[in-house]
Amino acid sequence: MNLSQTFNLDLRGKDCNEYIVEISKILVTMKPGDVLKIVADQDRILCTHQLLKNAPRYLFKGDIVEDHAEITIRRLR
C-alpha cells in the first residue's frame, strides 16, 4: 500500500536561489510517488530544469498559467 503525499508551495516573488533552497527542502524528504506542486513566477520553470536536469529520480512538468507558472515534480523511485 503506497501512501503518497502531495506537497504544495507558493513561491511567487522568490529569486531563483531562494526558490531552489525552498524546493530542495521538500525534495530531500520525498518518497517514491510523492508529488510537489509549486506556484511560482514564470521563469522558475528554467530554475527547476537546471536543478533537476541530472536527477533521474524526479519528473517535472511546468505550465504557464496567466501570470505565473504551475510546476509539478513527482518522485519516481
Short mmCIF file of N, CA and C in Angstrom, two decimals, residues 2 15 20 23 34 45 52 54:
data_model
loop_
_atom_site.label_atom_id
_atom_site.label_comp_id
_atom_site.label_asym_id
_atom_site.label_seq_id
_atom_site.Cartn_x
_atom_site.Cartn_y
_atom_site.Cartn_z
N ASN A 2 0.73 2.06 -1.02
CA ASN A 2 1.55 3.26 -1.16
C ASN A 2 0.76 4.48 -0.70
N ASP A 15 13.48 34.81 -5.49
CA ASP A 15 14.51 34.75 -6.53
C ASP A 15 14.92 33.29 -6.74
N ILE A 20 15.17 27.62 -5.19
CA ILE A 20 15.84 26.31 -5.17
C ILE A 20 16.02 25.80 -3.75
N ILE A 23 12.49 24.51 -2.50
CA ILE A 23 12.02 23.24 -3.05
C ILE A 23 12.96 22.10 -2.67
N ASP A 34 5.50 10.50 -4.27
CA ASP A 34 5.15 11.82 -3.74
C ASP A 34 5.19 12.87 -4.85
N ILE A 45 10.45 27.97 -14.11
CA ILE A 45 10.48 26.69 -14.84
C ILE A 45 11.93 26.39 -15.24
N LEU A 52 16.99 19.97 -11.71
CA LEU A 52 16.63 18.55 -11.86
C LEU A 52 17.18 17.88 -13.11
N ASN A 54 19.91 16.59 -13.98
CA ASN A 54 20.72 15.39 -13.74
C ASN A 54 20.18 14.57 -12.57
#
